[in-house]
Coordinates of C-alpha atoms in Angstrom, one line a residue:
M1 CA 27.3 15.0 -14.9
S2 CA 28.9 17.8 -13.1
S3 CA 25.7 18.5 -11.1
I4 CA 25.7 14.8 -9.9
N5 CA 29.3 14.9 -8.8
T6 CA 28.9 18.1 -6.9
G7 CA 25.7 16.8 -5.3
I8 CA 27.7 14.5 -3.1
N9 CA 29.5 17.2 -1.4
T10 CA 27.2 20.2 -1.5
G11 CA 23.9 18.6 -0.6
S12 CA 22.3 18.5 -4.0
N13 CA 19.0 16.5 -4.1
T14 CA 20.1 14.6 -7.2
T15 CA 19.9 10.9 -6.4
V16 CA 20.1 9.2 -9.8
S17 CA 22.9 7.0 -10.8
P18 CA 24.6 8.1 -14.1
G19 CA 25.7 4.6 -15.0
G20 CA 22.4 2.7 -14.4
L21 CA 22.4 -0.6 -12.6
P22 CA 20.5 -3.7 -13.7
S23 CA 17.3 -4.1 -11.8
R24 CA 18.1 -7.7 -10.6
R25 CA 14.4 -8.4 -10.2
N26 CA 14.8 -12.0 -11.6
T27 CA 17.6 -12.6 -9.1
E28 CA 15.3 -11.5 -6.4
L29 CA 12.6 -13.9 -7.6
A30 CA 15.0 -16.8 -7.7
L31 CA 16.2 -16.0 -4.1
L32 CA 12.6 -15.7 -3.0
I33 CA 11.9 -19.2 -4.1
F34 CA 14.7 -20.5 -1.8
A35 CA 13.5 -18.1 0.9
V36 CA 10.1 -19.9 0.8
L37 CA 11.3 -23.5 0.3
I38 CA 13.8 -23.5 3.2
P39 CA 11.1 -22.6 5.9
V40 CA 8.7 -25.2 4.3
F41 CA 11.3 -27.9 4.6
A42 CA 12.0 -26.8 8.2
Y43 CA 8.3 -27.0 8.9
A44 CA 8.2 -30.6 7.6
N45 CA 11.3 -31.4 9.6
V46 CA 9.7 -30.3 12.8
G47 CA 6.6 -32.4 12.1
L48 CA 8.7 -35.5 11.4
A49 CA 10.7 -35.0 14.6
K50 CA 7.7 -34.5 16.8
D51 CA 5.1 -36.9 15.3
G52 CA 6.9 -38.9 12.7
T53 CA 4.6 -37.6 9.9
I54 CA 4.5 -34.6 7.6
P55 CA 2.4 -31.9 9.3
T56 CA -1.0 -31.4 7.8
G57 CA -0.6 -27.7 7.6
M58 CA 2.6 -27.8 5.6
I59 CA 0.9 -27.2 2.2
S60 CA -1.2 -24.3 3.4
Y61 CA 1.8 -22.8 5.2
G62 CA 3.9 -23.1 2.1
L63 CA 1.2 -21.6 -0.1
G64 CA 0.5 -18.8 2.3
L65 CA 4.2 -17.9 2.6
G66 CA 4.7 -18.2 -1.2
L67 CA 1.7 -16.0 -1.8
L68 CA 2.9 -13.3 0.5
A69 CA 6.4 -13.5 -1.1
G70 CA 5.0 -13.4 -4.6
V71 CA 2.8 -10.3 -3.9
T72 CA 5.7 -8.4 -2.3
H73 CA 7.9 -9.3 -5.3
L74 CA 5.3 -8.0 -7.8
V75 CA 4.9 -4.8 -5.8
V76 CA 8.7 -4.3 -5.7
R77 CA 8.9 -5.1 -9.5
R78 CA 6.2 -2.5 -10.2
Y79 CA 6.9 0.3 -7.7
A80 CA 10.6 0.0 -6.9
P81 CA 12.1 -1.8 -9.9
Y82 CA 15.7 -0.8 -9.1
A83 CA 15.6 -1.6 -5.4
D84 CA 18.2 -3.9 -3.8
P85 CA 17.5 -7.5 -4.8
L86 CA 18.7 -9.2 -1.5
M87 CA 16.7 -7.4 1.2
L88 CA 13.3 -8.8 0.4
P89 CA 14.4 -12.5 0.2
I90 CA 16.4 -12.2 3.4
A91 CA 13.5 -10.6 5.3
T92 CA 11.1 -13.3 3.9
L93 CA 13.5 -16.1 5.0
L94 CA 13.9 -14.7 8.5
N95 CA 10.2 -14.2 8.9
G96 CA 9.4 -17.7 7.5
L97 CA 11.9 -19.3 9.9
G98 CA 10.6 -17.3 12.8
L99 CA 7.1 -18.7 12.1
V100 CA 8.4 -22.3 12.0
L101 CA 10.3 -21.8 15.3
I102 CA 7.3 -20.3 17.0
W103 CA 5.0 -23.1 15.7
R104 CA 7.6 -25.6 16.9
L105 CA 7.4 -24.1 20.4
D106 CA 3.6 -24.1 20.2
L107 CA 3.9 -27.9 20.2
E108 CA 5.2 -27.7 23.8
P109 CA 2.1 -27.8 26.0
A110 CA 3.8 -26.1 28.9
L111 CA 4.7 -23.0 27.0
K112 CA 2.4 -20.0 26.9
P113 CA 0.7 -18.4 25.1
A114 CA -0.6 -21.4 23.2
N115 CA -1.1 -21.2 19.4
A116 CA 1.2 -18.1 19.0
A117 CA 2.2 -19.0 15.4
P118 CA -1.3 -18.2 13.8
A119 CA -1.3 -14.8 15.5
Q120 CA 2.3 -14.2 14.4
L121 CA 1.3 -15.2 10.8
M122 CA -1.5 -12.6 11.0
W123 CA 0.9 -9.9 12.3
S124 CA 3.3 -10.8 9.5
A125 CA 0.6 -10.4 6.9
L126 CA -0.2 -7.0 8.4
G127 CA 3.5 -6.1 8.3
I128 CA 3.7 -7.1 4.6
A129 CA 0.5 -5.0 4.0
L130 CA 2.3 -2.0 5.5
F131 CA 5.4 -2.9 3.4
I132 CA 3.3 -2.7 0.3
G133 CA 1.7 0.5 1.4
V134 CA 5.0 2.2 2.0
L135 CA 6.3 1.2 -1.5
V136 CA 3.0 2.2 -3.2
F137 CA 2.4 5.6 -1.5
L138 CA 6.0 6.7 -0.7
K139 CA 7.2 7.6 -4.2
D140 CA 10.3 9.4 -3.0
H141 CA 12.0 9.1 0.4
R142 CA 12.9 12.8 0.4
I143 CA 9.2 13.6 1.1
L144 CA 9.8 12.4 4.7
Q145 CA 12.2 15.3 5.1
R146 CA 9.2 17.7 5.1
Y147 CA 8.0 16.1 8.3
T148 CA 11.2 16.4 10.4
Y149 CA 9.7 18.1 13.4
I150 CA 6.3 16.4 13.1
S151 CA 8.0 13.1 13.3
M152 CA 9.8 14.2 16.4
A153 CA 6.5 15.0 18.1
V154 CA 4.9 11.7 17.0
A155 CA 7.8 9.7 18.2
L156 CA 7.7 11.4 21.7
V157 CA 3.9 10.7 21.9
L158 CA 4.5 7.0 21.0
L159 CA 7.2 6.7 23.6
A160 CA 5.1 8.3 26.3
L161 CA 1.9 6.3 25.7
P162 CA 2.9 3.2 27.6
M163 CA 3.3 5.3 30.8
F164 CA -0.5 5.3 31.0
F165 CA -0.9 1.5 30.8
P166 CA -0.1 -1.2 33.4
G167 CA 3.4 -2.7 33.3
V168 CA 4.1 -6.2 32.1
N169 CA 6.9 -8.2 33.7
G170 CA 8.4 -5.1 35.3
A171 CA 8.4 -3.0 32.1
K172 CA 5.9 -0.5 30.9
I173 CA 6.4 -0.8 27.1
W174 CA 3.0 -2.0 26.0
I175 CA -0.3 -0.3 25.2
T176 CA -3.6 -2.3 24.9
I177 CA -6.1 -1.4 22.2
P178 CA -9.5 -3.1 22.7
G179 CA -10.2 -5.6 19.9
V180 CA -6.6 -5.4 18.6
G181 CA -4.4 -6.5 21.4
S182 CA -1.1 -5.2 22.9
L183 CA 1.3 -3.1 20.8
Q184 CA 4.8 -1.9 21.6
P185 CA 5.0 1.7 20.3
G186 CA 8.7 1.9 20.7
E187 CA 9.2 -0.4 17.7
F188 CA 7.5 2.2 15.5
A189 CA 9.1 5.2 17.3
K190 CA 12.6 3.9 16.3
I191 CA 11.7 4.5 12.6
I192 CA 9.9 7.8 13.1
I193 CA 12.7 9.3 15.2
T194 CA 15.2 8.2 12.6
V195 CA 13.4 10.5 10.2
F196 CA 13.8 13.4 12.7
F197 CA 17.5 12.7 13.3
A198 CA 18.2 12.5 9.5
G199 CA 16.3 15.7 8.7
Y200 CA 17.8 17.7 11.6
L201 CA 21.4 16.4 11.1
M202 CA 21.2 17.1 7.3
V203 CA 20.6 20.8 8.0
K204 CA 22.9 21.1 11.0
R205 CA 25.7 18.8 10.0
D206 CA 28.1 21.5 8.8
A207 CA 27.6 23.5 11.9
L208 CA 28.0 20.4 14.1
A209 CA 31.2 19.4 12.3
L210 CA 33.0 22.7 11.7
A211 CA 31.7 25.2 14.4
S212 CA 33.0 23.2 17.3
R213 CA 35.2 23.9 20.3
R214 CA 38.0 21.7 21.6
F215 CA 37.4 20.5 25.2
M216 CA 39.6 17.8 26.9
G217 CA 40.7 16.6 23.5
L218 CA 37.1 16.4 22.2
Y219 CA 35.5 18.7 19.6
L220 CA 32.2 19.7 21.0
P221 CA 29.7 21.6 18.8
R222 CA 28.0 24.8 19.9
G223 CA 25.1 24.4 22.2
R224 CA 22.7 26.2 19.9
D225 CA 23.4 23.6 17.2
L226 CA 23.5 20.4 19.3
G227 CA 21.1 21.5 22.1
P228 CA 17.8 20.8 20.4
I229 CA 18.6 17.3 19.2
L230 CA 20.4 16.5 22.5
A231 CA 17.3 17.6 24.4
I232 CA 15.0 15.4 22.3
W233 CA 17.3 12.5 22.7
A234 CA 17.6 13.0 26.5
L235 CA 13.8 13.3 26.8
S236 CA 13.3 10.1 24.9
L237 CA 15.8 8.3 27.1
L238 CA 14.2 9.6 30.3
I239 CA 10.8 8.4 29.2
L240 CA 12.2 5.0 28.4
V241 CA 14.1 4.8 31.7
F242 CA 10.9 5.6 33.7
E243 CA 9.2 2.9 31.7
T244 CA 12.1 0.5 32.4
D245 CA 12.6 -0.2 28.7
L246 CA 16.4 -0.5 28.8
G247 CA 16.6 -2.2 25.4
T248 CA 14.9 0.6 23.5
S249 CA 17.0 3.1 25.5
L250 CA 20.2 1.5 24.2
L251 CA 18.7 1.3 20.7
F252 CA 18.0 5.1 20.6
F253 CA 21.3 6.0 22.2
G254 CA 23.3 3.9 19.8
M255 CA 21.3 5.1 16.8
F256 CA 21.9 8.7 17.8
V257 CA 25.6 8.3 18.2
V258 CA 25.9 6.4 14.9
M259 CA 24.0 9.1 12.9
L260 CA 25.9 11.9 14.6
Y261 CA 29.2 10.3 13.7
V262 CA 28.2 9.7 10.1
A263 CA 26.9 13.3 9.8
T264 CA 29.9 15.0 11.3
E265 CA 32.7 12.5 10.7
R266 CA 34.0 13.2 14.1
T267 CA 35.4 10.0 15.8
S268 CA 35.3 11.8 19.1
W269 CA 31.6 11.1 19.1
I270 CA 32.2 7.4 19.4
L271 CA 34.2 7.9 22.6
F272 CA 31.8 10.5 23.9
G273 CA 28.9 8.0 23.3
L274 CA 30.6 5.1 25.0
L275 CA 31.4 7.2 28.1
L276 CA 27.8 8.4 28.3
S277 CA 26.5 4.9 27.7
A278 CA 28.6 3.4 30.5
A279 CA 27.6 6.1 32.9
G280 CA 23.9 5.8 32.1
A281 CA 23.9 2.0 32.4
V282 CA 25.6 2.1 35.8
A283 CA 23.2 4.8 37.0
V284 CA 20.0 3.1 35.8
A285 CA 21.2 -0.3 37.2
S286 CA 21.8 1.3 40.6
V287 CA 18.4 2.9 41.0
N288 CA 16.1 0.5 39.1
Q289 CA 15.4 -2.9 40.6
H290 CA 14.2 -4.5 37.4
V291 CA 17.3 -3.5 35.5
G292 CA 19.5 -4.2 38.5
S293 CA 18.2 -7.8 38.7
R294 CA 19.0 -8.4 35.1
V295 CA 22.6 -7.1 35.6
Q296 CA 23.0 -9.4 38.6
N297 CA 21.8 -12.4 36.5
W298 CA 24.3 -11.4 33.8
L299 CA 27.2 -11.1 36.4
N300 CA 26.2 -14.3 38.2
P301 CA 24.3 -16.5 35.8
L302 CA 24.8 -19.7 37.8
A303 CA 23.5 -18.2 41.0
L304 CA 20.0 -19.1 42.1
A305 CA 17.2 -17.1 40.7
P306 CA 14.9 -15.1 43.0
N307 CA 12.4 -18.0 42.8
G308 CA 15.1 -20.5 43.9
G309 CA 15.5 -22.0 40.5
V310 CA 18.0 -21.6 37.6
T311 CA 18.3 -18.2 36.0
E312 CA 17.1 -17.8 32.4
T313 CA 20.6 -16.7 31.5
A314 CA 22.0 -20.0 32.7
Q315 CA 19.2 -22.0 31.0
A316 CA 20.1 -20.3 27.7
M317 CA 23.8 -21.1 28.2
Y318 CA 22.8 -24.8 28.8
A319 CA 20.8 -24.7 25.6
F320 CA 23.7 -23.4 23.6
G321 CA 26.0 -26.0 25.2
S322 CA 23.6 -28.8 24.5
G323 CA 23.3 -27.8 20.8
G324 CA 27.0 -28.1 20.2
L325 CA 28.2 -27.6 16.6
F326 CA 25.3 -29.0 14.6
G327 CA 22.4 -29.1 17.1
S328 CA 20.0 -31.7 18.2
G329 CA 17.7 -31.2 15.3
L330 CA 14.5 -29.1 14.8
G331 CA 11.9 -30.2 17.3
Q332 CA 14.3 -32.2 19.4
G333 CA 15.5 -29.7 21.9
F334 CA 14.5 -28.8 25.5
S335 CA 14.5 -25.0 25.4
R336 CA 10.9 -25.3 26.8
L337 CA 12.7 -25.3 30.2
I338 CA 13.3 -21.6 29.8
G339 CA 10.2 -20.1 31.5
G340 CA 7.2 -18.3 30.2
I341 CA 6.8 -16.4 27.0
A342 CA 10.6 -15.7 27.0
T343 CA 11.2 -18.8 24.9
K344 CA 9.2 -17.5 22.0
S345 CA 10.4 -13.9 22.3
D346 CA 13.5 -12.9 24.2
Y347 CA 15.2 -16.3 24.1
I348 CA 14.2 -17.7 20.7
L349 CA 17.9 -17.7 19.7
A350 CA 18.5 -20.2 22.5
T351 CA 16.1 -22.6 20.6
V352 CA 18.1 -21.9 17.4
G353 CA 21.4 -22.6 19.2
E354 CA 20.1 -25.9 20.7
E355 CA 18.3 -27.4 17.8
L356 CA 20.4 -26.0 14.9
G357 CA 23.7 -25.8 16.8
L358 CA 26.4 -23.2 16.3
T359 CA 26.2 -23.7 12.5
G360 CA 22.5 -22.8 12.4
L361 CA 23.0 -19.9 14.8
M362 CA 25.8 -18.5 12.7
A363 CA 23.7 -18.9 9.5
I364 CA 21.0 -16.8 11.1
L365 CA 23.4 -14.1 12.2
I366 CA 24.9 -14.0 8.8
L367 CA 21.5 -13.4 7.3
Y368 CA 21.1 -10.4 9.7
G369 CA 24.6 -9.2 8.8
L370 CA 23.8 -9.4 5.1
L371 CA 20.6 -7.4 5.6
I372 CA 22.5 -4.7 7.5
E373 CA 25.3 -4.7 4.9
R374 CA 22.8 -4.1 2.1
G375 CA 21.3 -1.2 4.2
I376 CA 24.8 0.4 4.6
R377 CA 25.5 -0.2 0.9
T378 CA 22.2 1.6 0.2
A379 CA 23.4 4.5 2.3
L380 CA 26.7 4.7 0.4
A381 CA 24.9 4.6 -2.9
A382 CA 22.4 7.3 -2.0
R383 CA 23.4 10.7 -3.5
D384 CA 21.3 13.0 -1.3
P385 CA 22.4 13.6 2.3
F386 CA 19.0 12.9 3.8
G387 CA 18.8 9.5 2.1
K388 CA 22.3 8.7 3.3
L389 CA 21.5 9.5 6.9
L390 CA 18.1 7.9 6.8
A391 CA 19.5 4.6 5.4
V392 CA 22.4 4.5 7.8
G393 CA 20.1 5.3 10.7
L394 CA 17.6 2.6 9.9
S395 CA 20.4 0.1 9.2
G396 CA 22.1 1.1 12.5
A397 CA 18.9 0.7 14.4
F398 CA 18.4 -2.8 13.0
A399 CA 22.0 -3.7 13.7
I400 CA 21.9 -2.4 17.3
Q401 CA 18.7 -4.3 18.0
V402 CA 20.2 -7.6 16.7
F403 CA 23.4 -7.0 18.7
V404 CA 21.5 -6.1 21.9
V405 CA 19.2 -9.2 21.7
A406 CA 21.9 -11.7 20.5
G407 CA 24.4 -10.2 23.1
G408 CA 21.8 -10.6 25.9
V409 CA 20.9 -14.2 25.0
T410 CA 24.5 -15.3 24.7
A411 CA 25.4 -13.4 28.0
L412 CA 27.7 -11.0 26.3
I413 CA 25.7 -8.1 27.8
P414 CA 22.7 -8.0 30.2
L415 CA 19.4 -9.1 28.7
T416 CA 17.3 -6.0 27.7
G417 CA 13.9 -7.5 26.8
M418 CA 13.8 -6.6 23.1
T419 CA 12.7 -9.0 20.3
M420 CA 14.9 -10.5 17.6
P421 CA 13.7 -8.8 14.3
F422 CA 11.4 -11.1 12.2
L423 CA 12.4 -14.2 14.2
A424 CA 10.7 -13.7 17.6
Q425 CA 7.1 -13.5 18.6
G426 CA 5.9 -9.9 18.5
G427 CA 3.3 -8.2 16.3
S428 CA 4.7 -4.7 16.7
S429 CA 8.2 -5.8 15.9
V430 CA 7.4 -7.7 12.7
I431 CA 5.2 -4.9 11.4
A432 CA 7.7 -2.2 12.2
N433 CA 10.6 -4.1 10.7
W434 CA 8.7 -4.8 7.4
A435 CA 8.1 -1.0 7.2
L436 CA 11.8 -0.4 7.9
V437 CA 12.8 -2.7 5.0
A438 CA 10.3 -1.0 2.7
I439 CA 11.9 2.4 3.4
L440 CA 15.4 1.0 2.8
L441 CA 14.1 -0.5 -0.5
R442 CA 12.7 2.9 -1.5
V443 CA 16.0 4.6 -0.8
S444 CA 17.9 2.0 -2.7
D445 CA 15.5 2.2 -5.7
T446 CA 16.2 5.9 -5.9
A447 CA 19.9 5.4 -5.6
R448 CA 20.2 2.7 -8.2
R449 CA 17.7 4.2 -10.7
P450 CA 19.4 5.1 -14.0
A451 CA 19.7 8.8 -14.9
P452 CA 17.2 10.1 -17.4
A453 CA 18.5 10.9 -20.9
P454 CA 19.7 14.5 -21.1
A455 CA 17.5 16.9 -22.8
P456 CA 18.7 18.0 -26.3
S457 CA 20.5 21.3 -26.1
P458 CA 19.6 24.0 -28.7
D459 CA 23.1 25.4 -28.5
A460 CA 24.5 22.1 -29.7
E461 CA 22.4 22.2 -32.8
M462 CA 23.7 25.7 -33.6
T463 CA 27.3 24.5 -33.2
Q464 CA 29.1 23.8 -36.5
V465 CA 32.5 22.2 -36.8
V466 CA 34.7 24.0 -39.2
K467 CA 37.4 21.9 -40.9
P468 CA 40.6 23.6 -42.0

């Protein structure tokens, strides 16, 4: 018992819980049933709204989603029996609703690409396969700590790859693999670089927190401690800026600040991060035309777009206003007026707001909030420093991505071009986010696993109680 308690403060690798929590696998199974039924009913609702009949693919869609959910549940029950019981149902529900929304937009002939839902279903199945692979082969999350610097190199390679491929819509964030299609390496890099940040900060956190100097009211660590990680972070951001991938830049920056704050418990890092973020955003918007045009659309959403029409930001605002409190109903909105592929990727939340109203939009955001809260709870429950930092880093990355996309669509901040996790069209995104959830489940399984029974002590057998 004493070794567990001291493990929290001294960096012990002990991660078992002395009390032992119930596995809650049956709770997870019950929630998964609802997570499958709700998208199936939504699927039927869209068919009734568009054609007045139950769609012919409803049974196969329900069976397919139910099969994937059942397989993932059995894998979690077998390989991570003490994992958090809410994460898998929430991810399944968001993924299922995303498939329905993309299929609903497929029914609009003007929107491209056509038949995106079957492709998204295939990518979702691949994501679930990776989810299973992570849980089966990653027996202990602390193994990732061995690959701290390898993960750094892999993340930088992934971030640099799109520079050698043609840009799409002003951004160079895609690579094309013949026979596979387009992938966005930044989605995978966010997980891999979190492993590097967690491993590095776990070793250097004491030096970063204690061996610091006071400068203008801020406690700044020594250059030899902060320098390496700052250099890697800055290099990552430079690559992303040259590729015009502002969304991933913000994601990496926010994740870095959050993990640094958690590791050092220095509130000055929040202020430092906000100042750097504001300076970087102004600088990039000033020199980059693509980013600058998005900032202009954000500042003047009702002005004419470069093509003489209405800006996408304004069209999203009209969609939210048209939806009102309860929405027009699934399949009865006009978000198809938002141009191109953006309706199915960047602006899919506008479809939610118009057809499900503020009520449906808040329900979706609450699901994201619950998933993030379970990730933070996992970080709090983890007893090893690496597990804490890894869980909080992954949860922070997920939270920042949701904020950046939702804030961009609702005109709170400029649109950055990222995808809403699980909900929007994007193969790389759905695969990477299933892997992210799998790692969080692995950390939570280790944190919630009951402690093994203590070995019998030979000294105890030799002890005799002498009564007076």
